[in-house]
Rosetta silent file (secondary structure, phi, psi, omega in degrees, C-alpha in Angstrom):
SEQUENCE: MIWTIRIFLFLYFLIYFVLGAWAIIDPVRENINESLPSFMVAVGLSVTAPIGYSEVAGVYGGINVLVGLLCLVGIFSKYVAKKVLSLLAFLTFAIAFGRYLLSLIPTAPGFLNTFFIFEVVTFLICIVFLTYLRLNEPDQNRDITQINENESNA
SCORE:     score description
SCORE:     0.000 S_00000001
   1 L     0.000  -34.771 -174.088   -7.254   16.450    9.239 S_00000001
   2 H   -69.615  -25.346  175.537   -9.323   15.001    6.461 S_00000001
   3 H   -76.980  -27.120  170.329   -7.248   16.972    3.811 S_00000001
   4 H   -63.664  -35.021 -175.998   -4.071   15.457    5.342 S_00000001
   5 H   -76.123  -36.632  176.274   -5.477   12.066    4.777 S_00000001
   6 H   -64.609  -44.392 -178.020   -6.404   13.027    1.129 S_00000001
   7 H   -73.312  -29.277  165.647   -3.047   14.281    0.410 S_00000001
   8 H   -56.649  -51.825 -176.580   -1.484   11.029    1.948 S_00000001
   9 H   -59.749  -36.311  179.117   -3.810    8.952   -0.144 S_00000001
  10 H   -56.687  -56.260  178.401   -2.789   11.088   -3.294 S_00000001
  11 H   -43.581  -50.809 -171.948    0.955   10.479   -2.364 S_00000001
  12 H   -75.593  -33.694  175.352    0.408    6.886   -2.029 S_00000001
  13 H   -57.026  -50.494 -179.968   -1.643    6.650   -5.264 S_00000001
  14 H   -59.616  -46.721  171.439    1.328    8.084   -7.058 S_00000001
  15 H   -54.385  -59.613 -174.982    3.884    5.761   -5.353 S_00000001
  16 H   -69.756  -43.301  175.231    2.111    2.625   -5.705 S_00000001
  17 H   -50.809  -47.131 -170.997    0.682    3.343   -9.262 S_00000001
  18 H   -73.508  -42.691  177.080    4.158    4.316  -10.614 S_00000001
  19 H   -59.599  -41.835  177.885    5.826    1.415   -8.908 S_00000001
  20 H   -58.776  -59.568 -178.768    3.287   -1.032  -10.385 S_00000001
  21 H   -48.223  -51.705  178.036    3.473    0.399  -13.762 S_00000001
  22 H   -52.044  -45.473 -169.425    7.363    0.318  -13.612 S_00000001
  23 H   -70.164  -33.982 -176.348    7.241   -3.377  -12.539 S_00000001
  24 H   -72.808  -39.257  175.123    4.857   -4.213  -15.409 S_00000001
  25 H   -77.484  -14.623 -174.872    6.921   -2.527  -18.133 S_00000001
  26 H   -51.532  -44.863  177.517   10.202   -3.675  -16.867 S_00000001
  27 H   -59.169  -16.783 -175.796   10.620   -6.636  -19.146 S_00000001
  28 H  -126.275   16.970 -169.428   10.221   -4.351  -22.234 S_00000001
  29 H   -65.990  -36.295  179.146   11.618   -1.075  -20.591 S_00000001
  30 H   -58.634  -34.152  179.451   14.746   -1.119  -23.031 S_00000001
  31 H   -72.474  -25.860  178.507   12.270   -0.962  -26.038 S_00000001
  32 H   -85.567  -45.178  179.346   10.552    1.994  -24.507 S_00000001
  33 L  -159.964  111.031 -172.983   13.344    3.945  -23.011 S_00000001
  34 L   -65.828  -19.635 -176.725   16.910    2.815  -22.658 S_00000001
  35 L   -88.261  -10.371  177.967   17.587    5.307  -19.839 S_00000001
  36 L   -69.707  121.643 -173.622   14.708    3.856  -17.584 S_00000001
  37 L   -69.878  164.689  177.372   16.443    2.021  -14.715 S_00000001
  38 L   -86.767  126.981  173.503   15.245   -1.544  -14.149 S_00000001
  39 H   -55.283  -43.866 -178.867   12.756   -2.180  -11.535 S_00000001
  40 H   -65.336  -31.876  165.139   14.225   -5.551  -10.733 S_00000001
  41 H   -59.732  -48.218  173.179   17.598   -4.108  -10.133 S_00000001
  42 H   -52.286  -43.099 -176.817   16.183   -1.610   -7.917 S_00000001
  43 L  -100.227    7.970  170.722   14.449   -4.027   -5.759 S_00000001
  44 L    83.249   23.366  177.677   17.219   -6.722   -5.902 S_00000001
  45 L   -95.862  154.066  167.481   15.328   -9.307   -8.056 S_00000001
  46 L  -136.943  137.464  174.430   16.516  -11.464  -10.913 S_00000001
  47 L   -94.561  125.169 -176.826   14.501  -13.471  -13.354 S_00000001
  48 L  -113.094    3.714 -178.633   15.666  -16.924  -14.332 S_00000001
  49 L  -150.163  155.591 -179.022   12.645  -18.187  -16.360 S_00000001
  50 H   -60.959  -30.390  178.325   10.079  -16.451  -18.553 S_00000001
  51 H   -63.649  -21.592  169.874    7.450  -16.998  -15.899 S_00000001
  52 H   -51.868  -49.223  177.837    9.372  -14.804  -13.787 S_00000001
  53 H   -61.248  -31.177 -179.971    8.513  -11.807  -15.643 S_00000001
  54 H   -69.864  -39.859 -178.794    4.815  -12.757  -15.334 S_00000001
  55 H   -64.376  -59.761  173.247    5.230  -13.080  -11.598 S_00000001
  56 H   -49.396  -32.049  167.149    6.792   -9.633  -11.324 S_00000001
  57 H   -63.012  -50.518  178.309    4.203   -8.235  -13.393 S_00000001
  58 H   -66.973  -58.005 -171.286    1.493   -9.808  -11.440 S_00000001
  59 H   -74.067  -55.161 -177.775    2.748   -9.624   -7.803 S_00000001
  60 H   -74.312  -45.249 -174.691    4.713   -6.340   -8.027 S_00000001
  61 H   -81.255  -55.035 -171.922    2.939   -4.625  -10.947 S_00000001
  62 H   -69.327  -51.726  172.471   -0.772   -5.626  -10.765 S_00000001
  63 H   -41.866  -59.397 -171.436   -1.057   -5.405   -6.923 S_00000001
  64 H   -66.934  -41.785  177.191    0.736   -2.004   -6.660 S_00000001
  65 H   -58.482  -42.893 -173.455   -1.323   -0.523   -9.512 S_00000001
  66 H   -75.316  -30.580  177.072   -4.616   -1.602   -8.041 S_00000001
  67 H   -69.666  -45.853  175.509   -3.550   -0.371   -4.533 S_00000001
  68 H   -51.296  -48.151 -177.268   -2.638    2.940   -6.193 S_00000001
  69 H   -59.990  -47.224 -176.892   -5.987    3.177   -7.843 S_00000001
  70 H   -65.600  -28.240  176.458   -7.796    2.391   -4.600 S_00000001
  71 H   -52.656  -51.278 -167.573   -5.711    5.165   -2.943 S_00000001
  72 H   -65.370  -46.944  178.217   -7.014    7.548   -5.571 S_00000001
  73 H   -60.468  -37.010 -178.798  -10.834    6.405   -5.055 S_00000001
  74 H   -66.117  -20.028  174.712  -10.281    6.887   -1.425 S_00000001
  75 H   -60.069  -41.345  176.830   -9.634   10.657   -1.857 S_00000001
  76 H   -85.550   -1.740 -174.597  -13.239   10.957   -2.827 S_00000001
  77 L  -143.890  116.948  164.262  -14.972    8.647   -0.493 S_00000001
  78 H   -43.756  -53.602  176.091  -14.641    8.472    3.313 S_00000001
  79 H   -60.236  -47.235  172.870  -15.833    5.047    3.327 S_00000001
  80 H   -57.321  -41.511  179.488  -13.266    3.874    0.760 S_00000001
  81 H   -54.760  -47.556 -174.426  -10.531    5.842    2.559 S_00000001
  82 H   -60.365  -45.135 -176.418  -11.133    3.801    5.656 S_00000001
  83 H   -70.991  -37.274 -179.157  -10.922    0.510    3.756 S_00000001
  84 H   -74.053  -38.053  176.552   -7.830    1.514    1.809 S_00000001
  85 H   -66.883  -22.384  166.490   -6.102    2.728    4.928 S_00000001
  86 H   -66.537  -53.821  176.163   -6.848   -0.689    6.430 S_00000001
  87 H   -56.522  -33.606  170.214   -5.462   -2.401    3.434 S_00000001
  88 H   -65.101  -42.557  179.414   -2.320   -0.215    3.515 S_00000001
  89 H   -75.000  -32.371  169.776   -1.849   -1.039    7.051 S_00000001
  90 H   -61.290  -55.226  178.734   -2.314   -4.626    6.591 S_00000001
  91 H   -55.095  -62.671 -171.181   -0.025   -4.929    3.584 S_00000001
  92 H   -59.365  -37.741  172.962    2.859   -2.855    4.907 S_00000001
  93 H   -63.026  -64.547 -179.814    2.662   -4.593    8.327 S_00000001
  94 H   -42.049  -45.391  171.361    2.681   -8.052    6.701 S_00000001
  95 H   -62.248  -42.945  170.296    5.563   -7.181    4.586 S_00000001
  96 H   -58.592  -47.787  178.345    7.589   -5.693    7.335 S_00000001
  97 H   -58.328  -44.728  174.833    6.740   -8.650    9.599 S_00000001
  98 H   -54.493  -49.993  179.305    8.107  -11.079    6.747 S_00000001
  99 H   -52.293  -49.650 -173.945   11.275   -9.047    6.609 S_00000001
 100 H   -66.351  -51.234  177.999   11.653   -9.329   10.464 S_00000001
 101 H   -49.581  -42.666  174.643   10.879  -13.017   10.420 S_00000001
 102 H   -56.982  -40.701 -175.441   13.478  -13.548    7.753 S_00000001
 103 L   -80.722    8.055  176.275   16.169  -11.837    9.800 S_00000001
 104 L   -92.949  -16.060  172.151   15.530  -14.232   12.640 S_00000001
 105 L   -78.502  137.294 -166.309   17.198  -16.973   10.735 S_00000001
 106 L   -58.442  -35.817 -174.066   20.915  -16.824   11.698 S_00000001
 107 L   -87.598  -10.367 -173.206   22.417  -16.631    8.214 S_00000001
 108 L   -76.986  153.499  172.163   19.792  -14.273    6.743 S_00000001
 109 L   -66.255  156.590 -177.116   20.316  -10.489    6.244 S_00000001
 110 L   -70.679  165.179 -178.559   18.929   -7.998    8.782 S_00000001
 111 L   -85.831  -17.135 -173.707   15.624   -6.454    8.387 S_00000001
 112 L   -80.474  100.103  173.342   16.566   -2.766    8.756 S_00000001
 113 L  -140.582 -173.131 -176.510   16.616   -1.175    5.426 S_00000001
 114 H   -72.005  -28.694 -179.057   14.680    1.781    3.641 S_00000001
 115 H   -61.826  -52.480  178.284   11.926   -0.548    2.409 S_00000001
 116 H   -54.451  -48.522  178.122   11.356   -1.684    5.959 S_00000001
 117 H   -62.573  -41.047 -178.552   11.247    1.910    7.398 S_00000001
 118 H   -63.717  -45.313 -178.898    8.814    2.935    4.672 S_00000001
 119 H   -70.443  -30.969  176.439    6.498    0.122    5.593 S_00000001
 120 H   -72.652  -43.639  175.414    6.629    0.749    9.365 S_00000001
 121 H   -60.171  -48.500  179.150    6.074    4.443    8.802 S_00000001
 122 H   -54.553  -60.839 -169.489    3.090    3.669    6.447 S_00000001
 123 H   -54.182  -45.721  170.374    1.628    1.413    8.962 S_00000001
 124 H   -53.538  -54.901 -178.768    1.888    3.842   11.852 S_00000001
 125 H   -47.931  -54.729 -175.191    0.469    6.659    9.711 S_00000001
 126 H   -62.448  -39.944  175.733   -2.462    4.548    8.678 S_00000001
 127 H   -45.703  -54.114 -173.814   -3.147    3.511   12.270 S_00000001
 128 H   -64.369  -43.069 -175.969   -3.254    7.167   13.372 S_00000001
 129 H   -62.866  -46.503  179.521   -5.553    8.106   10.364 S_00000001
 130 H   -60.098  -44.246  177.201   -7.821    5.173   11.166 S_00000001
 131 H   -56.035  -48.347  175.428   -7.943    6.009   14.776 S_00000001
 132 H   -54.670  -51.981 -178.931   -8.871    9.650   13.822 S_00000001
 133 H   -59.466  -41.337 -178.981  -11.623    8.534   11.523 S_00000001
 134 H   -69.939  -36.056 -173.664  -13.022    6.160   14.029 S_00000001
 135 H   -82.619  -16.153  179.139  -13.088    8.554   16.894 S_00000001
 136 L  -105.565   24.505  177.138  -14.779   11.134   14.713 S_00000001
 137 L   -82.201  145.054  178.038  -17.608    8.998   13.405 S_00000001
 138 L   -55.818  -38.731  178.279  -21.066   10.297   14.122 S_00000001
 139 L  -113.277   99.128 -175.657  -22.237    7.110   15.911 S_00000001
 140 L   -71.650  -15.206 -169.313  -19.539    6.137   18.397 S_00000001
 141 L   -96.448    4.980  175.500  -21.510    3.150   19.793 S_00000001
 142 L   -58.940  132.522  168.094  -21.563    1.202   16.647 S_00000001
 143 L  -120.182 -169.796 -169.224  -20.228   -2.302   16.550 S_00000001
 144 L   -68.766  -25.917  178.155  -19.793   -4.992   13.921 S_00000001
 145 L   -73.457  -14.212 -172.101  -23.361   -6.280   14.414 S_00000001
 146 L  -114.985   81.983  175.483  -24.946   -2.815   13.675 S_00000001
 147 L   -81.768  122.551  173.519  -24.340   -2.268    9.938 S_00000001
 148 L   -47.409  143.048  177.957  -25.398    1.213    8.661 S_00000001
 149 H   -66.832  -33.977  179.339  -28.013    0.900    5.883 S_00000001
 150 H   -66.536  -34.586 -179.259  -25.676    2.901    3.491 S_00000001
 151 H   -70.451  -46.127  175.262  -22.869    0.364    4.113 S_00000001
 152 H   -65.060  -25.806  178.607  -25.089   -2.590    3.397 S_00000001
 153 H   -88.984  -14.890  176.878  -26.365   -1.216    0.163 S_00000001
 154 L   -72.337    0.000    0.000  -22.965   -0.266   -1.077 S_00000001
């Protein structure tokens, strides 16, 4: 199962890193490669002021690149893998929850789309992996007040 988690983290490294890099270079993509599709068109955004490009690069670009890099580091460290899986679960649940809440407004579009499905599936996979890792820890009786010496020095 640990190899399944590592493969998952590697795939998510690729997904998040590429999405983040794509968002960062989108404002200058035509100078790099005219055939590269627009990130903002793909996700349904439009920029109406120059600060918008910075927001796309920061929110979509920077966060996704760093999440991707954390996934890559998690491949090599079980401790980091747990933290990354928790982060992915939190992020994808929060985004899916926001989509759902928007759909409760009568004139808003529905929440069910491919992005929502990706987020829910990612959340569920992360919960399964976290449960597996928790159940297979050497010390089953640890709680939050008993921090392992290795974790406190990390």
